[in-house]
mmCIF file of C-alpha atoms and ligand atoms in Angstrom:
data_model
loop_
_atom_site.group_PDB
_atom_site.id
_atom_site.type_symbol
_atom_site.label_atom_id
_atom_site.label_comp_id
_atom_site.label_asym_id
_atom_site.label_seq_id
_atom_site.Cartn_x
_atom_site.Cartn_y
_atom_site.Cartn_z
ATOM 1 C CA UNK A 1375 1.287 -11.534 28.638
ATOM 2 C CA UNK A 1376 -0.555 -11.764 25.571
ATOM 3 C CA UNK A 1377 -3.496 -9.137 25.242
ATOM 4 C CA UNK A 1378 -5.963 -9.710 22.423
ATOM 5 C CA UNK A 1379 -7.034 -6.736 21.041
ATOM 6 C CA UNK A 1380 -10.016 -5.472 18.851
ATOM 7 C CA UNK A 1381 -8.449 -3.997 15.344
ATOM 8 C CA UNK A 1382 -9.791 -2.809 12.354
ATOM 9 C CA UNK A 1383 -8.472 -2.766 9.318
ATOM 10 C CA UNK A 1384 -9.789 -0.394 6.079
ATOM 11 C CA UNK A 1385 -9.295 -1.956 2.634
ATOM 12 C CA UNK A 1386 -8.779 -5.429 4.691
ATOM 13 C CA UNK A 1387 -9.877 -6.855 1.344
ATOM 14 C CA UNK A 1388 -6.976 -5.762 -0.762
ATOM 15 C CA UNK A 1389 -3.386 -6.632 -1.212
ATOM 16 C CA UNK A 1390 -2.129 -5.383 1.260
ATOM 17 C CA UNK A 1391 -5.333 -5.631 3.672
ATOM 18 C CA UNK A 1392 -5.590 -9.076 3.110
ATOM 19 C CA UNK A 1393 -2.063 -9.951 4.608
ATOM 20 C CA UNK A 1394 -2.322 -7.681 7.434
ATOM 21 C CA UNK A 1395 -5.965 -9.007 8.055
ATOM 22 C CA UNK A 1396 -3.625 -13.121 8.412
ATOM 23 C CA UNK A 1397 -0.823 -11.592 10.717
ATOM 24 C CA UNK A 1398 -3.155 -9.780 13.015
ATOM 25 C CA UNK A 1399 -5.526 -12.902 13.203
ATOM 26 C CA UNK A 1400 -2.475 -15.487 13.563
ATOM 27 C CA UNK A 1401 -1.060 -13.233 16.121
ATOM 28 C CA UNK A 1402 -4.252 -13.657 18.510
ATOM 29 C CA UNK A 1403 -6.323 -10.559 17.487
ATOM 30 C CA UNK A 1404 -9.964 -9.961 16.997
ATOM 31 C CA UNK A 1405 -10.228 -8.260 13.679
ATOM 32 C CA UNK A 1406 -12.732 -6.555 11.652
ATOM 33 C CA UNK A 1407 -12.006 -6.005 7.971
ATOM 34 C CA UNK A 1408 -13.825 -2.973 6.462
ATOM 35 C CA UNK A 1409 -14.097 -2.970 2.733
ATOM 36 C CA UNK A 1410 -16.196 -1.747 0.135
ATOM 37 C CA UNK A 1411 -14.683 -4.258 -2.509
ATOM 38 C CA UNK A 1412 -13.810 -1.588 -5.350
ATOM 39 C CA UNK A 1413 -10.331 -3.232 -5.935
ATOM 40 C CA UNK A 1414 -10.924 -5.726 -3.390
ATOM 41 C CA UNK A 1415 -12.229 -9.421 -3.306
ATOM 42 C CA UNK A 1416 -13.491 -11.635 -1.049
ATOM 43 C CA UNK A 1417 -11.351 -14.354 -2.410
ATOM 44 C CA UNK A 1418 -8.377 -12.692 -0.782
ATOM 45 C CA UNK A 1419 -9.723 -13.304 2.845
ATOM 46 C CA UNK A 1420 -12.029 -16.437 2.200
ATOM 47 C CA UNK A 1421 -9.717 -18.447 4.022
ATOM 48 C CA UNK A 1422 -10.492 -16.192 7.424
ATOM 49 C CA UNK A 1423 -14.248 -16.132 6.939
ATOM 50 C CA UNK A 1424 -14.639 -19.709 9.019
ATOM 51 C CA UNK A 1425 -12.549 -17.786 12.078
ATOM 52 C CA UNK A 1426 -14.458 -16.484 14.613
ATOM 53 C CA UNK A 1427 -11.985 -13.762 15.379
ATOM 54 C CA UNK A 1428 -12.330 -12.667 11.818
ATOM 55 C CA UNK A 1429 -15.122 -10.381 10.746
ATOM 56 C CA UNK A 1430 -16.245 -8.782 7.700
ATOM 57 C CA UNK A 1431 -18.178 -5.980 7.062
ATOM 58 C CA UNK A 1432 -19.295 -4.026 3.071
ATOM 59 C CA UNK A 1433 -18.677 -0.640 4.300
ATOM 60 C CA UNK A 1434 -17.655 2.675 2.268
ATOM 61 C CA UNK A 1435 -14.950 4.648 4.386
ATOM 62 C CA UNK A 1436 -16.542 7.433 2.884
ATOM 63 C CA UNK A 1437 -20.108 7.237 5.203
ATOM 64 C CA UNK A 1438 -18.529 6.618 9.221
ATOM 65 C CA UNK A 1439 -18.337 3.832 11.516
ATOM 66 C CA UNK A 1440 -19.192 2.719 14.436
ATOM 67 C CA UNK A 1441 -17.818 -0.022 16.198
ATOM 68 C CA UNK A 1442 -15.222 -0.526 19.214
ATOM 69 C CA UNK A 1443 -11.975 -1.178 18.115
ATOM 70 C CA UNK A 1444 -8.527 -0.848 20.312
ATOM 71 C CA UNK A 1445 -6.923 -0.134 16.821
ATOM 72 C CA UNK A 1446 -7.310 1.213 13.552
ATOM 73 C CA UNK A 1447 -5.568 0.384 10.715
ATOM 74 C CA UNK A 1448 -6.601 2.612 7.733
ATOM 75 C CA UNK A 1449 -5.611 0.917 3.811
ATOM 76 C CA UNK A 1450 -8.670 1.469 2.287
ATOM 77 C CA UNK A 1451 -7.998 3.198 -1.274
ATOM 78 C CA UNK A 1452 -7.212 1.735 -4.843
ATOM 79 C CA UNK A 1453 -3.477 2.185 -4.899
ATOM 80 C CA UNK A 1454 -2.907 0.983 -8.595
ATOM 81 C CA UNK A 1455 -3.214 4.679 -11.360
ATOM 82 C CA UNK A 1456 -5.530 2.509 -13.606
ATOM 83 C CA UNK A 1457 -8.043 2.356 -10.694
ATOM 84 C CA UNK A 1458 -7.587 5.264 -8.631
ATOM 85 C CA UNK A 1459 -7.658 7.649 -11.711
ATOM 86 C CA UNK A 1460 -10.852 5.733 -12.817
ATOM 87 C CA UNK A 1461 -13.442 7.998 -10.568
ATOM 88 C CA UNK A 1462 -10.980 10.373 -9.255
ATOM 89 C CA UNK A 1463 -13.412 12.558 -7.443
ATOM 90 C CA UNK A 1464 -14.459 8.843 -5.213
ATOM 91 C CA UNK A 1465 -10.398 8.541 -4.662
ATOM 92 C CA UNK A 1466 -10.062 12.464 -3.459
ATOM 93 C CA UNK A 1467 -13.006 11.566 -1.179
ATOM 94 C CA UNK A 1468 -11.751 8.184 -0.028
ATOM 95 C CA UNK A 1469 -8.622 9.248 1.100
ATOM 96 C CA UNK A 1470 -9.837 12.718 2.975
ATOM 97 C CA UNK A 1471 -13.452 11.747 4.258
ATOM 98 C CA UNK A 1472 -12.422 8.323 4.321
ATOM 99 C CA UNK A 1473 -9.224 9.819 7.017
ATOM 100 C CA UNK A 1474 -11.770 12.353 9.043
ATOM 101 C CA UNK A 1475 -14.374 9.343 9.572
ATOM 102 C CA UNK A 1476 -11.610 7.188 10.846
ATOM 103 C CA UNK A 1477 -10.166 9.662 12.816
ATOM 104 C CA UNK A 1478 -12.939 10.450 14.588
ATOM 105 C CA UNK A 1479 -13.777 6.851 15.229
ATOM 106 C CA UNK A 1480 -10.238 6.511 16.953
ATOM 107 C CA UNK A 1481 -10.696 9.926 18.762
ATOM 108 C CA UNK A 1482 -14.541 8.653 20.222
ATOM 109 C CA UNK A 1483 -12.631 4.955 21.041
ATOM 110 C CA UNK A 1484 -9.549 6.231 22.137
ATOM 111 C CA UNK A 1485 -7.969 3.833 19.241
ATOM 112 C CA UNK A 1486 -4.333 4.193 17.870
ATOM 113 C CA UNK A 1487 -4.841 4.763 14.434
ATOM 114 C CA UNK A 1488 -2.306 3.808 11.551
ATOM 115 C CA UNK A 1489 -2.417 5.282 8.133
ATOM 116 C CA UNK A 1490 -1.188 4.083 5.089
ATOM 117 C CA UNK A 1491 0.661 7.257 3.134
ATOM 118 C CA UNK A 1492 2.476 6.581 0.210
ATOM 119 C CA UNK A 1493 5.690 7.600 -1.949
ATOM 120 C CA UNK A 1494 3.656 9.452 -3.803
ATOM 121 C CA UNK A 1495 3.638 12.386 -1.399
ATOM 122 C CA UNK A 1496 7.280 12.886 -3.034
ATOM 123 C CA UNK A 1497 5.457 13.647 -6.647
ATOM 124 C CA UNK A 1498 7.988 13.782 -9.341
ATOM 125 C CA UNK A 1499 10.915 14.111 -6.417
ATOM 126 C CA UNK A 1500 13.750 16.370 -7.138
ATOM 127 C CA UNK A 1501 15.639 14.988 -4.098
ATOM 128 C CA UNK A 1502 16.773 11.117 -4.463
ATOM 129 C CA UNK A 1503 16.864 9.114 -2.309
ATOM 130 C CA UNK A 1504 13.754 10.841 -0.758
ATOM 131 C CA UNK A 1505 13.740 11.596 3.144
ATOM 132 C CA UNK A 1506 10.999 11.842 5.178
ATOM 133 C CA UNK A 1507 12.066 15.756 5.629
ATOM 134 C CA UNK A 1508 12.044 16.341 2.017
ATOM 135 C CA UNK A 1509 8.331 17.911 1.218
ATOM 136 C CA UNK A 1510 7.766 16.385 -2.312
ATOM 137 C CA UNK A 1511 7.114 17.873 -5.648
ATOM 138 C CA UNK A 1512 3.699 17.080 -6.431
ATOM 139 C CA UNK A 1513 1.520 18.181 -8.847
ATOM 140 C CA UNK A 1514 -1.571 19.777 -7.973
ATOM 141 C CA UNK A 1515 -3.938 19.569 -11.346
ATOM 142 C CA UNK A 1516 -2.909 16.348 -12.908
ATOM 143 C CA UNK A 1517 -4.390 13.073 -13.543
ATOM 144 C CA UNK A 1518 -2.312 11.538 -10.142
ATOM 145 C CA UNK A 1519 -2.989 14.230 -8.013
ATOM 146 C CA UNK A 1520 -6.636 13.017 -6.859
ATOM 147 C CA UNK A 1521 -4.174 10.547 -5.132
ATOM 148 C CA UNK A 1522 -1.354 12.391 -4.399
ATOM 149 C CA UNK A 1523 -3.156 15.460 -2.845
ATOM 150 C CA UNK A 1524 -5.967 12.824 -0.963
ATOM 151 C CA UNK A 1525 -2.976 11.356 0.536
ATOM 152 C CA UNK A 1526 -1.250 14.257 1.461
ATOM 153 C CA UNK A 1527 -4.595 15.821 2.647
ATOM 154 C CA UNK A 1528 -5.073 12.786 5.073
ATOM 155 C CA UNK A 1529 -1.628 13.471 6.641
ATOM 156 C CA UNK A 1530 -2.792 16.768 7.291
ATOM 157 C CA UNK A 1531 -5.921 15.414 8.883
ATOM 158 C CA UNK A 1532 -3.921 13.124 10.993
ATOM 159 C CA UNK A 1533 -0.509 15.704 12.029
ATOM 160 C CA UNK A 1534 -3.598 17.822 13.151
ATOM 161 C CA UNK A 1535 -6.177 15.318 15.059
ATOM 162 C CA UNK A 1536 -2.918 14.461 17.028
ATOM 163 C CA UNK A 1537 -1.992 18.162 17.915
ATOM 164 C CA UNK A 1538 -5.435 19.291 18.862
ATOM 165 C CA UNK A 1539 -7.455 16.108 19.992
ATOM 166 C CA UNK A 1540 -3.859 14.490 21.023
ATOM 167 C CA UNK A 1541 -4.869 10.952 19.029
ATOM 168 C CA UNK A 1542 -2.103 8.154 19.078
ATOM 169 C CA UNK A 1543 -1.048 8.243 15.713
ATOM 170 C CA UNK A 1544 0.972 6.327 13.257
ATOM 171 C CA UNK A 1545 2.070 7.495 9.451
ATOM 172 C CA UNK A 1546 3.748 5.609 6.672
ATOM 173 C CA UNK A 1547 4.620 6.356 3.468
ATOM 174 C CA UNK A 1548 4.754 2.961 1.314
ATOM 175 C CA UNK A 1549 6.777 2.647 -1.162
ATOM 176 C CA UNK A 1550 6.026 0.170 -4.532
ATOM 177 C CA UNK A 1551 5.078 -3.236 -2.554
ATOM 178 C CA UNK A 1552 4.506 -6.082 -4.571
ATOM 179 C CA UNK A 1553 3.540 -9.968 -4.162
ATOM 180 C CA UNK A 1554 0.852 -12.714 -3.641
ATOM 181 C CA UNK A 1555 -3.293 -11.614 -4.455
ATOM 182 C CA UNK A 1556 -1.923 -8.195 -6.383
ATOM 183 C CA UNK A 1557 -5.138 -7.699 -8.902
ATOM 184 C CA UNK A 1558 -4.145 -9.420 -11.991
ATOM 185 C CA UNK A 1559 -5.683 -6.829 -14.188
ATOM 186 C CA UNK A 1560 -4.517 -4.001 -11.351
ATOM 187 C CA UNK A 1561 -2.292 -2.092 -14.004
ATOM 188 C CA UNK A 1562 0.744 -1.689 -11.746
ATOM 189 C CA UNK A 1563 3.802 -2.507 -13.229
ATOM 190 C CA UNK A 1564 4.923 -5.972 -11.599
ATOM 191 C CA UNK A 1565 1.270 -7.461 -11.647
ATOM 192 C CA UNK A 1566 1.137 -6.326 -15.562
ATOM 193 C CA UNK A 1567 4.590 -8.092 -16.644
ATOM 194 C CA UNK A 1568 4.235 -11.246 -14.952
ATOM 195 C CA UNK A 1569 0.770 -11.867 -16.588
ATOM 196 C CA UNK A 1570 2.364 -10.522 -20.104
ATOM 197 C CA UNK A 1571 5.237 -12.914 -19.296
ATOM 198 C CA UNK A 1572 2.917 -16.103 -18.438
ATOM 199 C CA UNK A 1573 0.929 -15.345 -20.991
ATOM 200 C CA UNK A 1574 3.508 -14.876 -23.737
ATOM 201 C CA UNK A 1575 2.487 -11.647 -24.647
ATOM 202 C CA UNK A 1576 4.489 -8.772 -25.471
ATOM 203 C CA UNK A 1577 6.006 -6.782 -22.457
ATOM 204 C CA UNK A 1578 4.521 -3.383 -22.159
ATOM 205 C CA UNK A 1579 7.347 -0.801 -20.934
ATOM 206 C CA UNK A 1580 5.576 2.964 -20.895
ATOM 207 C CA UNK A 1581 8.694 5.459 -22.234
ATOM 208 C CA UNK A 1582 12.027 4.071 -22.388
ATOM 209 C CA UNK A 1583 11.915 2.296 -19.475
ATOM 210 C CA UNK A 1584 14.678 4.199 -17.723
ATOM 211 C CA UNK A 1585 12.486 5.110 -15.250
ATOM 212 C CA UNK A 1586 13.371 3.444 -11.618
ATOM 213 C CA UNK A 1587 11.341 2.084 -9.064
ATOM 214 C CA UNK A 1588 12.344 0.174 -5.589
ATOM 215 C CA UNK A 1589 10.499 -2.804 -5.237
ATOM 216 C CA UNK A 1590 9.492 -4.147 -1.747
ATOM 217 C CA UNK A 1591 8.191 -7.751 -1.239
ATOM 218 C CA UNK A 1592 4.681 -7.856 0.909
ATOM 219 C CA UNK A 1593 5.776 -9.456 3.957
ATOM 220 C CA UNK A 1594 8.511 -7.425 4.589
ATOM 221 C CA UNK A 1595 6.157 -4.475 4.273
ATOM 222 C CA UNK A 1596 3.702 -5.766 6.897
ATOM 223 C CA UNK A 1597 6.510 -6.727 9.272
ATOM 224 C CA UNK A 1598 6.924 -2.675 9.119
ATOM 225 C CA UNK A 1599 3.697 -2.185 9.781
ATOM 226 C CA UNK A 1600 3.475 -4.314 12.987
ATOM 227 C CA UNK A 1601 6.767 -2.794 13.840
ATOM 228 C CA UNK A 1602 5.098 0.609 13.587
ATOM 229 C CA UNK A 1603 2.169 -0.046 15.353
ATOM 230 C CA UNK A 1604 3.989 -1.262 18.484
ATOM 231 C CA UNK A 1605 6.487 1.177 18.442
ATOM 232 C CA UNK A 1606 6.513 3.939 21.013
ATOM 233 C CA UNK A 1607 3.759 7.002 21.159
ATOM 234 C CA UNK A 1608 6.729 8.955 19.898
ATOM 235 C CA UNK A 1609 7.148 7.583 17.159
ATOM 236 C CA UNK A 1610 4.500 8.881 14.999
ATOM 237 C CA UNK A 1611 6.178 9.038 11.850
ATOM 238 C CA UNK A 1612 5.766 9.693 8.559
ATOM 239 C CA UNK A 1613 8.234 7.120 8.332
ATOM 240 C CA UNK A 1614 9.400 5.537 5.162
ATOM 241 C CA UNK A 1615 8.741 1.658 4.877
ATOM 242 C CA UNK A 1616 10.115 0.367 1.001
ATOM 243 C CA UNK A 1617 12.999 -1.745 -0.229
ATOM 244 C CA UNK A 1618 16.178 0.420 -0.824
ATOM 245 C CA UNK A 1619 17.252 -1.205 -3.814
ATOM 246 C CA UNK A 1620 16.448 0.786 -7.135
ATOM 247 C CA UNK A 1621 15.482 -0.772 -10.907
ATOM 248 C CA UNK A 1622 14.912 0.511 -14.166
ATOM 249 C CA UNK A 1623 11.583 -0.442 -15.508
ATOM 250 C CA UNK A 1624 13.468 -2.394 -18.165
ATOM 251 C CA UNK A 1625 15.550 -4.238 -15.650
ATOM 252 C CA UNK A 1626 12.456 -5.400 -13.918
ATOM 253 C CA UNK A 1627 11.030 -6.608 -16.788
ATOM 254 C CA UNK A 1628 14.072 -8.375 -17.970
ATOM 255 C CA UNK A 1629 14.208 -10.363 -14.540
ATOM 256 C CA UNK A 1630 10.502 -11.511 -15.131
ATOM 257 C CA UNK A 1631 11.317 -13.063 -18.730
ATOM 258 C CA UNK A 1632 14.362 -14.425 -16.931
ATOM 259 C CA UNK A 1633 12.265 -16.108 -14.025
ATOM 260 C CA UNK A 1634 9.138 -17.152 -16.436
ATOM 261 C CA UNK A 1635 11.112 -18.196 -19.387
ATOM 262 C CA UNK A 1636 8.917 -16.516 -21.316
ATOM 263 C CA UNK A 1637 9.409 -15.732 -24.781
ATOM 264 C CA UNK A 1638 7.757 -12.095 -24.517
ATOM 265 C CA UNK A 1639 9.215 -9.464 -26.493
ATOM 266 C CA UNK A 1640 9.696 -5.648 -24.764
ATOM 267 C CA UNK A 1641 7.589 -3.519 -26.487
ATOM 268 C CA UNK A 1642 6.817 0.720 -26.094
ATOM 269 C CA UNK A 1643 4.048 2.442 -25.142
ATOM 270 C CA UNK A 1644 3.530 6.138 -24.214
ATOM 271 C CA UNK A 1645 4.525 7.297 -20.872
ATOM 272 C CA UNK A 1646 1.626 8.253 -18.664
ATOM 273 C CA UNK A 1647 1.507 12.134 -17.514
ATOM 274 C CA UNK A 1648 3.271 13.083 -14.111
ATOM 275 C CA UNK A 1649 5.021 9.620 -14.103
ATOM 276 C CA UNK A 1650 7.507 9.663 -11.309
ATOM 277 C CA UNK A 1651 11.394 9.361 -13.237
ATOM 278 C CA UNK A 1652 13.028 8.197 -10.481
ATOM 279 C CA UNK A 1653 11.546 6.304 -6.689
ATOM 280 C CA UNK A 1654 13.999 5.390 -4.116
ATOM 281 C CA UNK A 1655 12.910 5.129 -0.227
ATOM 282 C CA UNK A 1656 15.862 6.740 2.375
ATOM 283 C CA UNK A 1657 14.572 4.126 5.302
ATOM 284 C CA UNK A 1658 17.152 5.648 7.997
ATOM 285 C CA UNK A 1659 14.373 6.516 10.130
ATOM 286 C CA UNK A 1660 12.600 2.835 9.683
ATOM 287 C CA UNK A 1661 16.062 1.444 10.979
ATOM 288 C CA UNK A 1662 16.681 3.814 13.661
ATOM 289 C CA UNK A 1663 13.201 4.252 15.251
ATOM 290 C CA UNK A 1664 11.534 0.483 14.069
ATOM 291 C CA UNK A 1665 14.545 -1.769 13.733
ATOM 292 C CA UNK A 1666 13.453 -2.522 10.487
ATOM 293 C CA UNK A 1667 14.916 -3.298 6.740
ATOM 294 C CA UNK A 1668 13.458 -5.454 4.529
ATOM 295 C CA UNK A 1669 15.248 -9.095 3.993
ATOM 296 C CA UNK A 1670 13.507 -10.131 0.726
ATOM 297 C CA UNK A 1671 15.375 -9.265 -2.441
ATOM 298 C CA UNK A 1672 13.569 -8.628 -5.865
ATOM 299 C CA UNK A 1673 14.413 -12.094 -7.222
ATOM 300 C CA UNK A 1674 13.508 -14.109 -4.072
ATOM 301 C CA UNK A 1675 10.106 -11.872 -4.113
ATOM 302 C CA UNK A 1676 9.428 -11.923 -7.667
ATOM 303 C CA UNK A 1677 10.141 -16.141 -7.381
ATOM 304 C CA UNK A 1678 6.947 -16.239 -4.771
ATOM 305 C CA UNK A 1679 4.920 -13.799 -6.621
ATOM 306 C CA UNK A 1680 4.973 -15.625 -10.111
ATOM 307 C CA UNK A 1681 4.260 -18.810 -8.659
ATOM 308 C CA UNK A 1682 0.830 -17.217 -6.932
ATOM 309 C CA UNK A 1683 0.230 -15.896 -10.875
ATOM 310 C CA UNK A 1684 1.444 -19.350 -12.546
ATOM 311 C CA UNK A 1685 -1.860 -20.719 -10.412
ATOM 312 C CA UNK A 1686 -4.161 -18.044 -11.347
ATOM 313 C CA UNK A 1687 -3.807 -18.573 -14.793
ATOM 314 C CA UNK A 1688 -3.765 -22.345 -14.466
ATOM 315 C CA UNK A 1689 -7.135 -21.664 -12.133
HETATM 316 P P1 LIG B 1292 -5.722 -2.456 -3.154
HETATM 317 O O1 LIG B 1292 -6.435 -1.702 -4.235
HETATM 318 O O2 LIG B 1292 -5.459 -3.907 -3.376
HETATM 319 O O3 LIG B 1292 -6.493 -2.328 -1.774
HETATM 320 C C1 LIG B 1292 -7.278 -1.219 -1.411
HETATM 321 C C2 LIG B 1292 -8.520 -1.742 -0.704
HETATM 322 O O4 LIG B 1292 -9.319 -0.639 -0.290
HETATM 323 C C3 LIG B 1292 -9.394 -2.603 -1.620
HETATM 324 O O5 LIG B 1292 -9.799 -3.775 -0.943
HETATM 325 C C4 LIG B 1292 -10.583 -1.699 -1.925
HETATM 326 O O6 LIG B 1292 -11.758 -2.415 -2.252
HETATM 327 C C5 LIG B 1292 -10.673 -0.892 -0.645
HETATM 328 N N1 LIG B 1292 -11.349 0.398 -0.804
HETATM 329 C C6 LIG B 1292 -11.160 1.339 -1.762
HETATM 330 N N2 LIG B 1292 -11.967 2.383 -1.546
HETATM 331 C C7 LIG B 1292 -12.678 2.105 -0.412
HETATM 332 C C8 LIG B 1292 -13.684 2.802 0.318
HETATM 333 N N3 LIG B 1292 -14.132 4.013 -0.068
HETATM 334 N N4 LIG B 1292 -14.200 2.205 1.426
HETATM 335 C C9 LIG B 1292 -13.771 0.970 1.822
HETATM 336 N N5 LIG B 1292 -12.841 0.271 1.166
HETATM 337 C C10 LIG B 1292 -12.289 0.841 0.062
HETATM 338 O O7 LIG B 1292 -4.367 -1.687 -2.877
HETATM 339 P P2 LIG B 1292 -3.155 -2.012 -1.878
HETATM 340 O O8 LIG B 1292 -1.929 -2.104 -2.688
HETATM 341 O O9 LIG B 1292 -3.517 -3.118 -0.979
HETATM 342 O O10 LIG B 1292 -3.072 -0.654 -1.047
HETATM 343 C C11 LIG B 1292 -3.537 -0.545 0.295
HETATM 344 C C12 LIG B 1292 -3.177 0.831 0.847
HETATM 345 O O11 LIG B 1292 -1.750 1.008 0.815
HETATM 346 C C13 LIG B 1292 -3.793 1.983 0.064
HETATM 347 O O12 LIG B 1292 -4.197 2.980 0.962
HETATM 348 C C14 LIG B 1292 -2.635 2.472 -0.779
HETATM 349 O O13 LIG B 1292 -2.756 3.840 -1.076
HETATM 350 C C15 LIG B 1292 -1.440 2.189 0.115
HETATM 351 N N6 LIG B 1292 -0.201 2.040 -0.672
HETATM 352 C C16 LIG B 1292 0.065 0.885 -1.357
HETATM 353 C C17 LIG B 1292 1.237 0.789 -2.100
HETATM 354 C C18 LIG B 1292 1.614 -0.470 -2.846
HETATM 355 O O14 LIG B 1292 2.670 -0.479 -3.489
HETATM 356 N N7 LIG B 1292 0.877 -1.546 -2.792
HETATM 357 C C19 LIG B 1292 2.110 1.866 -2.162
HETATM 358 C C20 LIG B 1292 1.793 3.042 -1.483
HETATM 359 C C21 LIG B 1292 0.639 3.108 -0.718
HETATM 360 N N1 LIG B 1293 4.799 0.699 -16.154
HETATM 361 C C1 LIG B 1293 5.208 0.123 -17.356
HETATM 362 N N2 LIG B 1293 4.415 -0.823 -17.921
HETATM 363 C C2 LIG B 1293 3.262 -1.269 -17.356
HETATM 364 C C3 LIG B 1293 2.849 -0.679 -16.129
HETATM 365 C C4 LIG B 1293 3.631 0.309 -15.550
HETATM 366 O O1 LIG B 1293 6.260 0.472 -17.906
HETATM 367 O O2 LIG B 1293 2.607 -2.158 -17.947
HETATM 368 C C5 LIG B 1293 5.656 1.716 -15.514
HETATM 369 C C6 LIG B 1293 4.953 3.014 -15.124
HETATM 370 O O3 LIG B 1293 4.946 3.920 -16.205
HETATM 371 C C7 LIG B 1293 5.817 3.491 -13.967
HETATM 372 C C8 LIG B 1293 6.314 2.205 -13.318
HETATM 373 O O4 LIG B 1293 6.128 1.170 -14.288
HETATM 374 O O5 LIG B 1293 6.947 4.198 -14.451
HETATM 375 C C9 LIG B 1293 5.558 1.829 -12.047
HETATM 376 O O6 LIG B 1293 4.172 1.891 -12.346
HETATM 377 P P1 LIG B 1293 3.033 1.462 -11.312
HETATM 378 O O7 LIG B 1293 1.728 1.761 -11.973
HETATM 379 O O8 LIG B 1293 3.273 0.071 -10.852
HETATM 380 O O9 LIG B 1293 3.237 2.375 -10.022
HETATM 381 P P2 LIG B 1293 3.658 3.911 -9.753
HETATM 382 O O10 LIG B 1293 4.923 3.793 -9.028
HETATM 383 O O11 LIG B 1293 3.822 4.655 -11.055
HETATM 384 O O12 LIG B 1293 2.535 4.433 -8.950
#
């Protein structure tokens, strides 16, 4: 039988938010989005503000919550450098008070609570592909590490709500997701050369574009969370949730001339400080404990994501 259930979801308003906001309402759930709109917009969830099991509320995960919610699903931080770097002390805070005020929520409602970790807790990563087990090289002092070190901080907070107030929890660390209601202006690297590339502009590749990333498409990513969520108590993660498949920088922006037909030329700029070299998820534990791999290859994902651009631009 079908149980609807009261979730909340952080950052509801943001990429990734916003798509988890439509599965959780088109699977029968009541569902309040959170948001303080910082790299948000309403225009990503306008088309759930009619629904009556759709709620949203302004709210800064930084000052706590109360409402009644079965489960809590916790996105909200800017996940792009551009933004999170641009009041780092707000991102630090986000992501540690923004954890502690959610976990307590959960631990006063007896909620499950999901958090959204990243790749980033890998740093630069020495070890490739990078496991679960492997503890990251991270930088402590550098321009990512308000990030970095909020996100590893919230792990913390959540490993040790579950040990001493023995709260249902559930960690993943994302890697590079990409698709449909990305910011246009968000900086990250797909988002960037699709707008060059439909704009004709010149391709901006930081270094030499040797660098690799592993692109995953957004609905596979959500699929993992859902998959995660209803997964058993024991499985608390961190778990590992990306698309296996690695590209240079200059690869991926190859493809997106390819797909636009674009006339863009690849130009250099510098290389930001502490940029990961190398990004690779090992999702053993996703397909051992979850069942899950993602289906949707770079192409087939970059295909659907232009298309959403094309009509921004036309917009
Ligand atoms: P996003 O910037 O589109 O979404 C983040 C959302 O959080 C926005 O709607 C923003 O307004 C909101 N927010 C920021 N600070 C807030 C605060 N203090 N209170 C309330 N809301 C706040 O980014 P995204 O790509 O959708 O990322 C969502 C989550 O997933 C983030 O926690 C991010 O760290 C994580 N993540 C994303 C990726 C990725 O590739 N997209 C990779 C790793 C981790
Ligand atoms: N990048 C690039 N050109 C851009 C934006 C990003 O070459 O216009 C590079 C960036 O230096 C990094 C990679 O693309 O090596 C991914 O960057 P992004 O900001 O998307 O995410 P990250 O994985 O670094 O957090």
């Amino acid at each position: 039988m079908h149980t609807r259930k009261r979730i909340l979801v952080t950052g509801g308003a943001g990429f990734l938010g916003s798509h988890l906001c439509d599965r959780l309402v088109g699977e029968g759930h009541d569902v309040i989005c959170a948001d303080n709109f910082f790299t948000g917009s309403k225009d990503n969830i306008v088309h759930l503000l009619d629904n009556p099991h759709f709620e949203l509320m302004r709210h800064d995960v930084t000052f706590p919550l109360y409402v009644e919610v079965d489960e809590i699903y916790n996105l909200a931080c800017p996940a792009s450098p551009v933004h999170y770097q641009y009041d780092p002390v707000q991102t630090t805070k986000t992501s540690v008070h923004g954890a502690i005020n959610m976990l307590g929520l959960a631990k006063r409602t007896k909620a499950k609570i999901f958090q959204a970790s990243t790749s980033e807790v890998y740093g630069d990563p020495i070890v490739h592909p990078q496991p679960e087990s492997y503890n990251g090289n991270v930088n402590p002092i550098g321009p990512r590490s308000c990030y970095d070190e909020g996100k590893r901080c919230a792990e913390t907070l959540f490993f040790d709500y579950k040990r001493q107030h023995n709260l249902n929890i559930r960690v993943v660390r994302i890697f590079n997701t990409y698709g449909p209601r990305m910011h246009p202006n968000d900086g990250r690297v797909v988002s960037n050369f699709i707008m060059q590339a439909l704009r004709d502009q010149p391709i901006t590749i930081y270094g030499d574009g040797q660098q690799t990333r592993s692109f995953c498409y957004v609905d596979d990513l959500i699929d993992g969370f859902l998959r995660m969520m209803a997964a058993p108590d024991s499985v608390t993660g961190p778990v590992n949730l990306g698309n296996p498949h690695e590209f240079t920088i200059k690869q991926l922006a190859e493809t997106v001339i390819q797909l636009t037909g674009a006339s863009s030329e690849l130009i250099s700029a510098p290389l930001p400080a502490d940029d990961p070299l190398q990004r690779q998820p090992d999702i053993g534990l996703a397909k051992t404990h979850l069942n899950w791999e993602p289906s949707i290859q770079l192409e087939a994902g970059l295909v659907k994501t232009i298309a959403y651009f094309r009509n921004l631009v036309a917009g």
